[in-house]
Short mmCIF file of C-alpha atoms in Angstrom, two decimals:
data_model
loop_
_atom_site.label_atom_id
_atom_site.label_comp_id
_atom_site.label_asym_id
_atom_site.label_seq_id
_atom_site.Cartn_x
_atom_site.Cartn_y
_atom_site.Cartn_z
CA MET A 1 -0.05 0.10 -0.05
CA SER A 2 2.98 2.17 0.49
CA SER A 3 3.70 2.07 -3.10
CA ASP A 4 0.19 3.16 -3.94
CA PRO A 5 0.57 6.51 -6.12
CA ARG A 6 -2.78 7.79 -4.91
CA LEU A 7 -1.17 8.42 -1.38
CA ALA A 8 1.40 10.92 -2.87
CA ASN A 9 -1.46 12.61 -4.83
CA LEU A 10 -3.57 12.68 -1.69
CA VAL A 11 -0.88 14.26 0.40
CA ASP A 12 -0.31 16.96 -2.19
CA TRP A 13 -3.87 17.65 -2.41
CA ILE A 14 -4.41 18.08 1.30
CA VAL A 15 -1.44 20.36 1.42
CA GLY A 16 -3.09 22.45 -1.35
CA VAL A 17 -6.42 22.60 0.65
CA SER A 18 -4.51 23.69 3.77
CA ARG A 19 -3.25 26.53 1.67
CA GLY A 20 -6.73 27.49 0.65
CA ASP A 21 -6.98 25.92 -2.76
CA LEU A 22 -10.68 24.72 -2.61
CA ARG A 23 -11.12 24.70 -6.45
CA HIS A 24 -9.90 21.26 -7.05
CA GLN A 25 -11.12 17.82 -5.92
CA MET A 26 -9.66 14.30 -6.18
CA SER A 27 -11.60 11.48 -7.81
CA PRO A 28 -11.77 8.14 -6.09
CA SER A 29 -10.52 5.04 -7.89
CA ASP A 30 -12.49 2.04 -8.92
CA ALA A 31 -10.98 0.12 -6.11
CA ARG A 32 -13.32 1.55 -3.42
CA ASP A 33 -10.74 0.79 -0.64
CA ASP A 34 -9.64 2.72 2.43
CA VAL A 35 -7.67 5.34 0.34
CA ASP A 36 -10.84 6.04 -1.70
CA ALA A 37 -12.69 6.39 1.46
CA VAL A 38 -10.32 9.10 2.64
CA ILE A 39 -10.44 10.82 -0.75
CA THR A 40 -14.15 10.91 -0.64
CA GLY A 41 -14.10 12.33 2.90
CA VAL A 42 -11.60 15.02 2.10
CA ASN A 43 -13.86 15.83 -0.89
CA LEU A 44 -16.78 16.42 1.37
CA LEU A 45 -14.61 18.48 3.71
CA VAL A 46 -13.45 20.65 0.76
CA GLU A 47 -17.17 21.16 -0.37
CA GLU A 48 -18.06 22.14 3.15
CA LEU A 49 -15.13 24.49 3.51
CA ASP A 50 -15.94 26.13 0.13
CA LEU A 51 -19.49 26.73 1.18
CA VAL A 52 -18.48 28.29 4.60
CA TYR A 53 -15.88 30.55 2.90
CA GLN A 54 -18.37 31.71 0.23
CA GLN A 55 -20.92 32.54 2.96
CA PHE A 56 -18.28 34.35 4.84
CA GLU A 57 -17.34 36.32 1.83
CA ASP A 58 -20.92 37.22 1.21
CA ARG A 59 -21.38 38.50 4.90
CA VAL A 60 -18.11 40.53 4.49
CA GLU A 61 -19.35 42.03 1.30
CA GLN A 62 -22.86 42.82 2.79
CA ARG A 63 -21.20 44.20 5.99
CA THR A 64 -18.86 46.32 3.97
CA ALA A 65 -21.83 47.74 1.98
CA GLU A 66 -23.78 48.36 5.31
CA LEU A 67 -20.71 50.27 6.75
CA HIS A 68 -20.37 52.26 3.62
CA GLU A 69 -24.08 53.24 3.78
CA ALA A 70 -23.66 54.05 7.58
CA HIS A 71 -20.70 56.17 6.72
CA LEU A 72 -22.72 58.03 4.05
CA GLN A 73 -25.54 58.42 6.52
CA MET A 74 -23.13 59.81 9.20
CA GLN A 75 -21.63 62.30 6.57
CA LYS A 76 -25.27 63.29 5.73
CA MET A 77 -26.10 63.72 9.39
CA ALA A 78 -23.02 65.75 10.02
CA MET A 79 -23.99 68.00 7.12
CA THR A 80 -27.68 68.47 7.85
CA ASP A 81 -29.64 70.31 10.31
CA PRO A 82 -31.74 67.79 12.39
CA LEU A 83 -34.84 69.88 12.88
CA THR A 84 -35.35 71.18 9.36
CA GLY A 85 -33.48 68.78 7.18
CA LEU A 86 -31.65 71.78 5.58
CA ALA A 87 -27.83 72.11 5.22
CA ASN A 88 -26.08 73.18 8.40
CA ARG A 89 -23.23 75.51 8.87
CA VAL A 90 -20.64 72.96 8.04
CA ALA A 91 -22.28 72.06 4.75
CA LEU A 92 -22.86 75.59 3.87
CA VAL A 93 -19.21 76.44 4.14
CA THR A 94 -18.12 73.43 2.05
CA GLU A 95 -20.58 74.58 -0.69
CA ILE A 96 -19.37 78.19 -0.31
CA ASP A 97 -15.64 76.98 -0.83
CA LYS A 98 -16.71 75.16 -3.89
CA ALA A 99 -18.58 78.13 -5.46
CA LEU A 100 -15.74 80.48 -4.57
CA THR A 101 -13.19 78.05 -6.28
CA SER A 102 -15.37 77.81 -9.42
CA PHE A 103 -15.42 81.67 -9.42
CA ALA A 104 -11.73 81.98 -8.90
CA ASN A 105 -10.88 79.64 -11.74
CA GLY A 106 -13.38 81.34 -14.22
CA SER A 107 -15.81 78.44 -14.53
CA ALA A 108 -18.62 80.29 -12.86
CA THR A 109 -19.76 83.84 -11.99
CA ALA A 110 -19.63 85.30 -8.60
CA PRO A 111 -21.49 83.37 -5.80
CA ALA A 112 -23.95 85.40 -3.62
CA LEU A 113 -24.85 84.70 -0.07
CA LEU A 114 -28.11 85.76 1.77
CA LEU A 115 -28.26 85.66 5.47
CA LEU A 116 -31.58 85.69 7.10
CA ASP A 117 -32.51 86.27 10.72
CA LEU A 118 -36.24 85.96 11.84
CA ASP A 119 -37.53 89.13 13.40
CA SER A 120 -38.94 88.79 16.97
CA PHE A 121 -38.89 84.99 16.79
CA LYS A 122 -37.87 84.85 20.58
CA ASN A 123 -41.53 86.23 21.30
CA VAL A 124 -42.93 83.08 19.76
CA ASN A 125 -40.70 80.72 21.90
CA ASP A 126 -41.42 82.79 25.01
CA SER A 127 -45.15 82.95 24.56
CA LEU A 128 -45.97 79.60 22.86
CA GLY A 129 -43.20 77.37 23.95
CA HIS A 130 -40.19 75.76 22.07
CA ASP A 131 -42.27 73.17 20.36
CA ALA A 132 -44.34 75.90 18.58
CA GLY A 133 -41.14 77.59 17.81
CA ASP A 134 -39.72 74.52 16.21
CA GLN A 135 -42.89 74.10 14.04
CA VAL A 136 -42.49 77.68 12.88
CA LEU A 137 -38.81 77.10 11.97
CA LYS A 138 -39.83 73.86 9.90
CA ILE A 139 -42.42 76.00 7.98
CA VAL A 140 -39.92 78.73 7.39
CA ALA A 141 -37.36 76.18 6.11
CA GLU A 142 -39.92 74.71 3.60
CA ARG A 143 -40.81 78.30 2.42
CA LEU A 144 -37.28 79.05 1.67
CA ARG A 145 -36.90 75.85 -0.08
CA GLU A 146 -39.68 76.77 -2.49
CA ALA A 147 -38.36 80.40 -2.85
CA VAL A 148 -35.02 79.30 -4.38
CA ARG A 149 -33.81 77.47 -7.53
CA LEU A 150 -32.63 73.69 -7.58
CA THR A 151 -28.91 74.88 -7.63
CA ASP A 152 -29.26 77.02 -4.65
CA VAL A 153 -28.32 75.81 -1.12
CA VAL A 154 -30.61 76.67 1.86
CA ALA A 155 -29.05 76.21 5.29
CA ARG A 156 -29.97 76.76 8.86
CA LEU A 157 -27.10 78.05 10.78
CA GLY A 158 -28.67 77.63 14.20
CA GLY A 159 -31.50 79.28 16.29
CA ASP A 160 -33.63 81.37 13.88
CA GLU A 161 -30.79 82.18 11.45
CA PHE A 162 -30.87 80.82 7.81
CA ALA A 163 -28.72 81.25 4.83
CA ILE A 164 -29.11 80.92 0.94
CA LEU A 165 -26.12 80.37 -1.15
CA ILE A 166 -26.59 81.28 -4.81
CA PRO A 167 -23.56 79.49 -6.50
CA ASP A 168 -23.73 81.30 -9.84
CA ALA A 169 -25.15 84.63 -9.43
CA THR A 170 -25.45 88.27 -10.43
CA MET A 171 -26.71 91.11 -8.17
CA GLY A 172 -30.15 91.06 -9.99
CA ILE A 173 -30.48 87.25 -9.61
CA ALA A 174 -29.54 87.53 -5.86
CA GLN A 175 -31.82 90.38 -5.17
CA GLY A 176 -34.66 88.55 -6.95
CA ILE A 177 -34.23 85.45 -4.72
CA ALA A 178 -33.96 87.63 -1.65
CA ASN A 179 -37.30 89.30 -2.47
CA ARG A 180 -38.94 86.02 -3.17
CA ALA A 181 -37.75 84.92 0.24
CA LEU A 182 -39.30 88.04 1.93
CA ASP A 183 -42.62 87.47 0.13
CA ALA A 184 -42.61 83.85 1.08
CA LEU A 185 -42.13 84.79 4.80
CA SER A 186 -44.62 87.69 4.58
CA ALA A 187 -47.63 85.32 4.73
CA HIS A 188 -48.89 84.34 8.15
CA ILE A 189 -48.46 80.92 9.73
CA GLU A 190 -51.42 79.31 11.31
CA LEU A 191 -50.43 77.49 14.56
CA GLU A 192 -52.70 76.28 17.33
CA ASP A 193 -55.64 78.44 15.96
CA LEU A 194 -53.30 81.40 16.06
CA LYS A 195 -51.87 83.53 13.20
CA LEU A 196 -48.23 84.14 13.48
CA TRP A 197 -45.66 85.97 11.27
CA ALA A 198 -42.01 85.03 10.68
CA ARG A 199 -40.71 87.75 8.70
CA ALA A 200 -36.98 88.08 8.34
CA SER A 201 -34.17 90.67 7.91
CA ILE A 202 -31.89 89.72 5.06
CA GLY A 203 -28.23 90.63 4.33
CA LEU A 204 -26.87 90.11 0.79
CA ARG A 205 -23.20 89.81 -0.28
CA LEU A 206 -22.08 89.24 -3.74
CA ALA A 207 -18.66 87.66 -3.49
CA ASP A 208 -15.31 89.42 -4.65
CA LYS A 209 -12.47 87.56 -6.13
CA ASP A 210 -10.09 85.87 -3.74
CA GLN A 211 -12.84 86.23 -0.94
CA SER A 212 -12.85 83.52 1.77
CA SER A 213 -15.91 81.77 2.98
CA TYR A 214 -15.35 83.32 6.43
CA SER A 215 -15.31 86.90 4.85
CA LEU A 216 -18.29 86.09 2.75
CA LEU A 217 -20.32 85.10 5.92
CA LEU A 218 -19.05 88.08 7.90
CA ASP A 219 -20.09 90.61 5.28
CA ALA A 220 -23.56 89.09 4.72
CA ASP A 221 -23.90 89.03 8.43
CA THR A 222 -22.95 92.72 8.76
CA ALA A 223 -25.41 93.56 5.94
CA MET A 224 -28.20 91.57 7.78
CA TYR A 225 -27.72 93.56 10.95
CA THR A 226 -27.87 96.67 9.04
CA ALA A 227 -31.28 95.49 7.72
CA LYS A 228 -32.41 95.04 11.32
CA ASP A 229 -31.17 98.51 12.31
CA GLN A 230 -33.04 99.93 9.50
CA GLY A 231 -36.36 98.81 10.50
CA ARG A 232 -36.45 94.88 10.02
CA SER A 233 -38.27 92.75 7.47
CA ARG A 234 -36.19 94.11 4.63
CA LEU A 235 -33.09 93.41 2.35
CA SER A 236 -29.82 95.15 2.91
CA VAL A 237 -26.91 94.77 0.39
CA PHE A 238 -23.46 94.81 1.77
CA GLU A 239 -21.28 97.97 1.53
CA PRO A 240 -17.78 98.27 2.85
CA VAL A 241 -18.92 101.23 5.11
CA MET A 242 -20.96 98.77 6.98
CA LEU A 243 -17.87 97.12 8.27
CA TYR A 244 -16.92 100.42 9.95
CA ALA A 245 -20.38 100.55 11.63
CA ARG A 246 -19.89 96.91 12.89
CA GLN A 247 -16.48 97.69 14.15
CA VAL A 248 -17.81 100.73 16.11
CA ARG A 249 -20.47 98.49 17.44
CA ASN A 250 -18.00 95.81 18.56
CA GLN A 251 -16.00 98.49 20.18
CA THR A 252 -19.00 99.91 21.84
CA ALA A 253 -19.88 96.53 23.20
CA ALA A 254 -16.38 95.98 24.65
CA GLU A 255 -16.22 99.41 26.27
CA LEU A 256 -19.93 99.29 27.55
CA ARG A 257 -19.15 96.49 30.11
CA GLU A 258 -16.25 98.55 31.46
CA ALA A 259 -18.52 101.66 31.59
CA ILE A 260 -21.05 99.88 33.82
CA ALA A 261 -18.25 98.57 36.02
CA SER A 262 -16.46 101.91 36.35
CA ASP A 263 -19.46 104.24 36.77
CA GLN A 264 -19.03 106.09 33.43
CA LEU A 265 -22.78 106.17 33.27
CA ASP A 266 -25.01 109.01 34.34
CA ILE A 267 -28.74 109.60 34.70
CA HIS A 268 -30.70 112.54 33.37
CA TYR A 269 -34.19 113.18 34.58
CA GLN A 270 -37.21 114.22 32.66
CA PRO A 271 -40.27 115.71 34.51
CA VAL A 272 -43.81 114.34 34.33
CA VAL A 273 -46.09 117.37 34.67
CA ASP A 274 -49.76 117.88 35.79
CA LEU A 275 -51.46 119.33 32.84
CA ARG A 276 -53.90 121.21 34.89
CA ASP A 277 -51.41 123.50 36.70
CA GLY A 278 -47.89 122.68 35.62
CA HIS A 279 -46.60 121.22 38.80
CA ILE A 280 -44.18 118.25 38.63
CA GLN A 281 -45.67 114.93 39.56
CA GLY A 282 -42.45 112.94 39.29
CA VAL A 283 -39.39 112.27 37.02
CA GLU A 284 -38.33 109.57 34.65
CA ALA A 285 -34.72 108.27 35.10
CA LEU A 286 -32.95 108.04 31.71
CA VAL A 287 -29.41 106.63 31.40
CA ARG A 288 -26.67 108.36 29.57
CA TRP A 289 -23.06 107.32 28.93
CA ASN A 290 -20.27 109.71 29.65
CA HIS A 291 -17.80 108.30 27.17
CA PRO A 292 -14.14 109.27 27.69
CA THR A 293 -13.52 110.06 24.14
CA ARG A 294 -17.07 110.31 22.41
CA GLY A 295 -18.61 112.53 25.01
CA LEU A 296 -22.29 112.11 25.96
CA VAL A 297 -23.71 108.94 24.22
CA MET A 298 -27.46 108.70 23.99
CA PRO A 299 -29.38 105.35 24.95
CA ASP A 300 -30.36 104.60 21.52
CA ASP A 301 -26.73 104.15 20.67
CA PHE A 302 -25.81 101.73 23.39
CA VAL A 303 -28.88 100.00 24.93
CA PRO A 304 -29.50 97.78 21.97
CA VAL A 305 -25.83 96.76 22.16
CA ALA A 306 -26.38 96.03 25.88
CA GLU A 307 -29.31 93.91 24.90
CA GLU A 308 -27.22 92.06 22.25
CA ILE A 309 -24.19 91.25 24.33
CA GLY A 310 -26.34 90.28 27.48
CA ALA A 311 -25.36 93.38 29.60
CA ILE A 312 -28.85 94.85 29.65
CA VAL A 313 -29.64 93.35 33.14
CA ASP A 314 -26.42 94.96 34.68
CA LEU A 315 -27.33 98.14 32.97
CA ASP A 316 -30.93 98.23 34.30
CA ARG A 317 -29.83 97.50 37.75
CA TRP A 318 -27.18 100.19 37.72
CA VAL A 319 -29.90 102.65 36.73
CA MET A 320 -32.26 101.33 39.33
CA THR A 321 -29.65 101.49 42.08
CA ALA A 322 -28.35 104.97 41.24
CA ALA A 323 -31.67 106.40 40.70
CA LEU A 324 -33.14 105.03 43.98
CA ARG A 325 -30.24 106.34 45.81
CA GLN A 326 -30.77 109.78 44.34
CA PHE A 327 -34.38 109.64 45.14
CA GLN A 328 -33.77 108.90 48.75
CA ASP A 329 -31.38 112.06 48.78
CA TRP A 330 -34.29 114.20 47.35
CA ARG A 331 -36.85 112.89 49.77
CA THR A 332 -34.45 114.12 52.57
CA ARG A 333 -33.47 117.41 51.07
CA PHE A 334 -36.75 118.57 49.26
CA ASP A 335 -40.31 118.98 50.26
CA LEU A 336 -41.67 116.54 47.70
CA ASP A 337 -45.28 115.63 47.38
CA GLU A 338 -46.25 112.44 49.03
CA ASP A 339 -47.30 110.98 45.59
CA PHE A 340 -44.18 112.19 43.86
CA GLN A 341 -43.01 109.24 41.75
CA LEU A 342 -39.68 108.14 40.27
CA ARG A 343 -40.04 106.26 36.84
CA ILE A 344 -37.49 103.65 36.01
CA ASN A 345 -37.29 101.56 32.73
CA VAL A 346 -37.10 97.77 33.01
CA SER A 347 -36.40 95.59 29.93
CA ALA A 348 -38.00 92.41 29.10
CA ILE A 349 -34.93 90.53 29.69
CA ASP A 350 -34.75 91.68 33.30
CA LEU A 351 -38.22 90.56 33.86
CA GLN A 352 -37.06 87.03 32.98
CA GLN A 353 -34.51 87.11 35.86
CA LEU A 354 -35.70 85.15 38.89
CA ASP A 355 -33.81 87.46 41.39
CA LEU A 356 -35.55 90.66 40.12
CA ILE A 357 -38.11 90.78 42.99
CA ASP A 358 -35.41 90.30 45.67
CA PHE A 359 -33.27 93.00 44.03
CA VAL A 360 -36.13 95.60 43.85
CA ARG A 361 -37.21 94.79 47.43
CA GLY A 362 -33.83 95.13 48.69
CA ALA A 363 -33.11 98.52 46.74
CA LEU A 364 -36.34 99.98 48.14
CA LYS A 365 -35.49 98.77 51.75
CA GLN A 366 -31.98 100.06 51.56
CA ASN A 367 -33.04 103.51 50.49
CA ALA A 368 -36.38 103.65 52.71
CA ILE A 369 -38.48 104.37 49.67
CA PRO A 370 -42.22 103.36 49.77
CA PRO A 371 -43.05 101.03 46.89
CA ARG A 372 -45.89 103.20 45.70
CA ASN A 373 -43.56 106.08 44.86
CA VAL A 374 -41.73 103.93 42.26
CA VAL A 375 -42.99 103.25 38.73
CA LEU A 376 -41.39 100.55 36.68
CA GLU A 377 -41.92 101.19 33.00
CA ILE A 378 -42.15 98.15 30.74
CA THR A 379 -42.72 98.02 27.05
CA GLU A 380 -46.07 97.04 25.82
CA THR A 381 -44.74 94.13 23.64
CA ALA A 382 -42.81 92.69 26.61
CA LEU A 383 -45.97 92.74 28.73
CA ILE A 384 -48.06 91.08 26.10
CA THR A 385 -45.68 88.55 24.83
CA GLY A 386 -44.24 87.55 28.14
CA ALA A 387 -44.14 83.79 29.30
CA ASP A 388 -44.58 82.35 32.75
CA VAL A 389 -41.41 83.89 34.37
CA GLU A 390 -42.44 87.45 33.14
CA ARG A 391 -46.04 86.89 34.58
CA TYR A 392 -44.48 85.77 37.85
CA SER A 393 -42.26 88.92 37.93
CA LEU A 394 -45.19 91.28 37.23
CA LEU A 395 -47.44 89.73 39.78
CA SER A 396 -44.72 89.74 42.45
CA LEU A 397 -43.91 93.40 41.63
CA GLN A 398 -47.54 94.20 42.01
CA LYS A 399 -47.70 92.51 45.39
CA LEU A 400 -44.60 94.36 46.42
CA GLY A 401 -46.45 97.63 45.96
CA VAL A 402 -44.57 99.17 43.15
CA CYS A 403 -46.57 100.76 40.21
CA ILE A 404 -46.11 99.15 36.83
CA GLU A 405 -46.61 101.25 33.62
CA ILE A 406 -47.05 100.09 30.10
CA ASP A 407 -44.64 102.19 28.02
CA ASP A 408 -45.10 102.84 24.44
CA PHE A 409 -48.82 102.21 24.49
CA GLY A 410 -50.59 102.46 21.20
CA THR A 411 -47.79 100.96 19.12
CA GLY A 412 -48.54 97.32 19.28
CA TYR A 413 -51.32 95.32 20.81
CA SER A 414 -53.45 97.93 22.43
CA SER A 415 -56.89 96.65 23.48
CA ILE A 416 -59.06 96.82 26.53
CA SER A 417 -59.20 93.01 26.96
CA TYR A 418 -55.54 92.71 27.91
CA LEU A 419 -55.45 96.00 29.86
CA ARG A 420 -57.96 94.58 32.25
CA LYS A 421 -55.84 91.39 32.70
CA LEU A 422 -52.32 92.85 33.14
CA PRO A 423 -51.04 93.69 36.61
CA VAL A 424 -50.48 97.35 35.69
CA SER A 425 -51.73 100.56 37.25
CA MET A 426 -50.87 103.14 34.51
CA VAL A 427 -50.19 103.58 30.84
CA LYS A 428 -47.82 105.92 28.94
CA VAL A 429 -49.29 106.67 25.56
CA ASP A 430 -46.64 106.72 22.72
CA ARG A 431 -45.63 110.04 21.39
CA THR A 432 -46.66 109.15 17.88
CA LEU A 433 -50.18 109.62 18.84
CA VAL A 434 -49.52 112.99 20.44
CA ALA A 435 -47.62 114.15 17.26
CA GLU A 436 -50.75 113.49 15.24
CA LEU A 437 -52.99 115.65 17.35
CA ALA A 438 -52.77 118.55 14.85
CA ASP A 439 -54.01 116.49 11.97
CA GLY A 440 -57.56 117.38 12.78
CA ALA A 441 -60.76 116.35 14.60
CA LYS A 442 -60.58 112.79 13.44
CA GLN A 443 -57.16 112.14 15.07
CA ASN A 444 -58.23 114.10 18.23
CA ALA A 445 -61.35 111.83 18.49
CA PHE A 446 -59.13 108.82 18.22
CA VAL A 447 -56.73 109.92 20.84
CA ALA A 448 -59.72 110.79 23.10
CA ALA A 449 -61.03 107.23 22.65
CA ILE A 450 -57.57 105.87 23.60
CA LEU A 451 -57.91 107.85 26.88
CA GLN A 452 -61.37 106.52 27.41
CA LEU A 453 -60.09 102.95 26.77
CA ILE A 454 -57.43 103.40 29.35
CA ARG A 455 -59.84 104.83 32.08
CA ALA A 456 -62.36 102.08 31.28
CA ALA A 457 -59.65 99.68 32.42
CA GLY A 458 -59.23 101.61 35.57
CA LEU A 459 -55.75 102.93 34.76
CA ASP A 460 -54.10 106.30 34.75
CA ALA A 461 -52.56 107.75 31.73
CA VAL A 462 -49.47 109.72 30.79
CA PHE A 463 -49.05 111.16 27.39
CA GLU A 464 -45.42 111.51 26.35
CA GLY A 465 -43.89 113.63 23.39
CA ILE A 466 -45.78 116.83 24.17
CA GLU A 467 -43.92 119.41 22.27
CA SER A 468 -46.16 122.41 21.99
CA CYS A 469 -48.57 124.46 24.06
CA GLU A 470 -51.44 123.56 21.77
CA GLN A 471 -50.88 119.81 22.29
CA ALA A 472 -50.79 120.17 26.04
CA ALA A 473 -54.09 122.22 25.84
CA GLN A 474 -55.77 119.66 23.71
CA LEU A 475 -54.90 116.83 26.02
CA ARG A 476 -55.89 118.81 29.04
CA ASP A 477 -59.32 119.53 27.33
CA MET A 478 -59.73 115.79 26.75
CA GLY A 479 -59.35 115.29 30.39
CA CYS A 480 -55.80 114.07 30.46
CA ILE A 481 -54.04 114.79 33.65
CA SER A 482 -50.36 113.85 33.29
CA GLY A 483 -47.97 114.74 30.39
CA GLN A 484 -44.22 114.60 29.53
CA GLY A 485 -42.24 116.13 26.72
CA TYR A 486 -39.87 118.72 25.45
CA PHE A 487 -42.51 121.52 25.84
CA PHE A 488 -42.09 121.14 29.41
CA SER A 489 -38.52 120.03 29.73
CA ARG A 490 -35.84 117.86 28.12
CA PRO A 491 -34.15 115.29 30.12
CA LEU A 492 -31.82 117.14 32.62
CA PRO A 493 -28.61 116.33 34.32
CA LEU A 494 -28.76 116.19 38.23
CA ALA A 495 -27.92 119.90 39.01
CA HIS A 496 -30.57 121.20 36.56
CA ILE A 497 -33.44 118.85 37.56
CA GLU A 498 -32.86 119.78 41.18
CA GLU A 499 -33.68 123.40 40.38
CA LEU A 500 -37.11 122.22 39.38
CA LEU A 501 -37.77 120.31 42.67
CA VAL A 502 -37.96 123.50 44.65
CA PRO A 503 -41.44 123.86 46.09
CA GLY A 504 -43.76 126.00 44.02
CA VAL A 505 -42.04 125.46 40.65
CA VAL A 506 -44.40 124.86 37.70
CA LEU A 507 -43.68 123.84 34.00
CA PRO A 508 -43.95 125.71 31.81
CA LEU A 509 -45.03 129.14 33.07
CA SER A 510 -47.00 129.65 29.76
CA LEU A 511 -49.33 126.89 30.36
CA VAL A 512 -52.21 128.28 32.67
CA PRO A 513 -54.79 126.27 34.27
CA HIS A 514 -58.04 125.62 32.24
CA PRO A 515 -60.73 128.10 33.39
#
C-alpha cells in the first residue's frame, strides 16, 4: 500500500487545501478501498469549507456595504440640520468654498450669499413654547426651499438664522431670490388656531475675487444687522462702510461693560407734569453714557448693544440702584409731594431674571423708599408676549407695591381686554399719537378714545412727546392729567433737575390752568 501512487497525490492535495485551494477535488478510484474512502471524506470536507468560505465572503461584502451606507448616513447627518433637514453651517461652508473656487478659476460667475434672521422670533418661543417655535422654523425652512432654485443651497445656521447660497449669481439674480424669500415669509403662519408671522431681515453679499468663505459670511451677516437696524423685514446689500459701523458696534460692546463697572454712566431726569397746573408729579430716570472720548452717548446708541451682548440686566440694575439712591437724597432735602413718583425703565430681559423681585425689594428697603413712589416702565410688547417667568415677575412686583406702567402704549397690541388682565396701574401713551393731534378732529377723537379705553380699564394715563402748548392744551381739554415732553423740559442732568424740585415750581409758566 505504501507504493500506492494515490497516497502521494492525496498528500499533495491535502497540502493544497490547507493553503486555501478549494477549487480542485480528487476523484476516487474504482478500487473503493480505504484510500478511496479518505479521498471521498476530504472531498466532502473541501465542499463544506468552500460553502463556509463563500458565505463568509458574502457576509463580509454585505457588512462592507452596510458600513459604507452608514458612513454616508453619518456624513449626511454631520452636514444636515436635524430639525429642518436643511444643510447646516458645515455643509454651507463646504458649498461656499466650492462656489468660490469655481468663481476663482473662471468656470462660474460670482456666488452670492443671503443671511436671514427672523424678526421677533424669541416672542414665539417665550409665549407659545419651544415646540411651537420648532414648528415655525420647519415652516420657514420649507418656504425658503420653495423660494430658491434647484442649484441654490438653503441652510439653517442655528437658532432662527438661515442662509441661502446662490452659487452662480449676479446682483439682479440674488436680489430677486432675496425678495422672493421676503415674500414667502410675509404670509402668516397658522399654529394652534393662532396667526403668526415669521418675517426676516436679510443681508446680501455678492462675492469678490479671492474672498474667503469666512469673509463672505461676515459681510452678509454685517448687511443683515444693518437691515435690522433700518427697520427689520427688509433686504440690505453689503457695502464696505458697514464694516466700520460693525467695528464701532463691537468696540462699543467692549467698552460698555467697562462703563457699567467703572461708573461712566449718568442719569438724566425728565419731569412728568400735571397738565392742569404745571406742577411736577415725578421724574423719569434716563441713562446716559459719559464716554471718555465720544462725550455724551445717548441710550439709542448703546442700549440695543447692551441687549445684544447680554449686559442689559447689569445696565438696568445700575440705573435702578443709582436712581433710587438719588431719590432717597431728594426725599431728604426737598419737600416733595407724598405722591411724587420716580419712573425707571425695566427691560423684558430683566423680567426674566428670577432674582428681580429680591433685587427691587432690597433696593427699596436700603433707601427707605415706599414702593408706591416707584413706577417701573415696561414696554407693551414685553408685557403681552411675556411667558410664565415674566408673568410671575409682574405679579410679584404688584404684590410688592410698586406701580407698573405700560410704556409705548398704542404701538402694538393695544386693546381693552389685555389692559384689564395685566397687573399694571398706569399707561404711557406713545408720542406718535400725540404728534398726530394737529392732523384734525378725526385724530383728536381717536386720541380721546384711547384715553377713554385706558380709563375704562381703571388705569391712569401719561401722554409723552408733548412738544407744544397747543398739544398740552388739547390733551388737558380731553381730560388728560399727566404729560411729558420737550414742551415742559428735556431730560436734565442732576444739577438742573434739582432746580425744578424746589417747592412752587411749575412747568412751563406759559401753561395756565384751564378756566
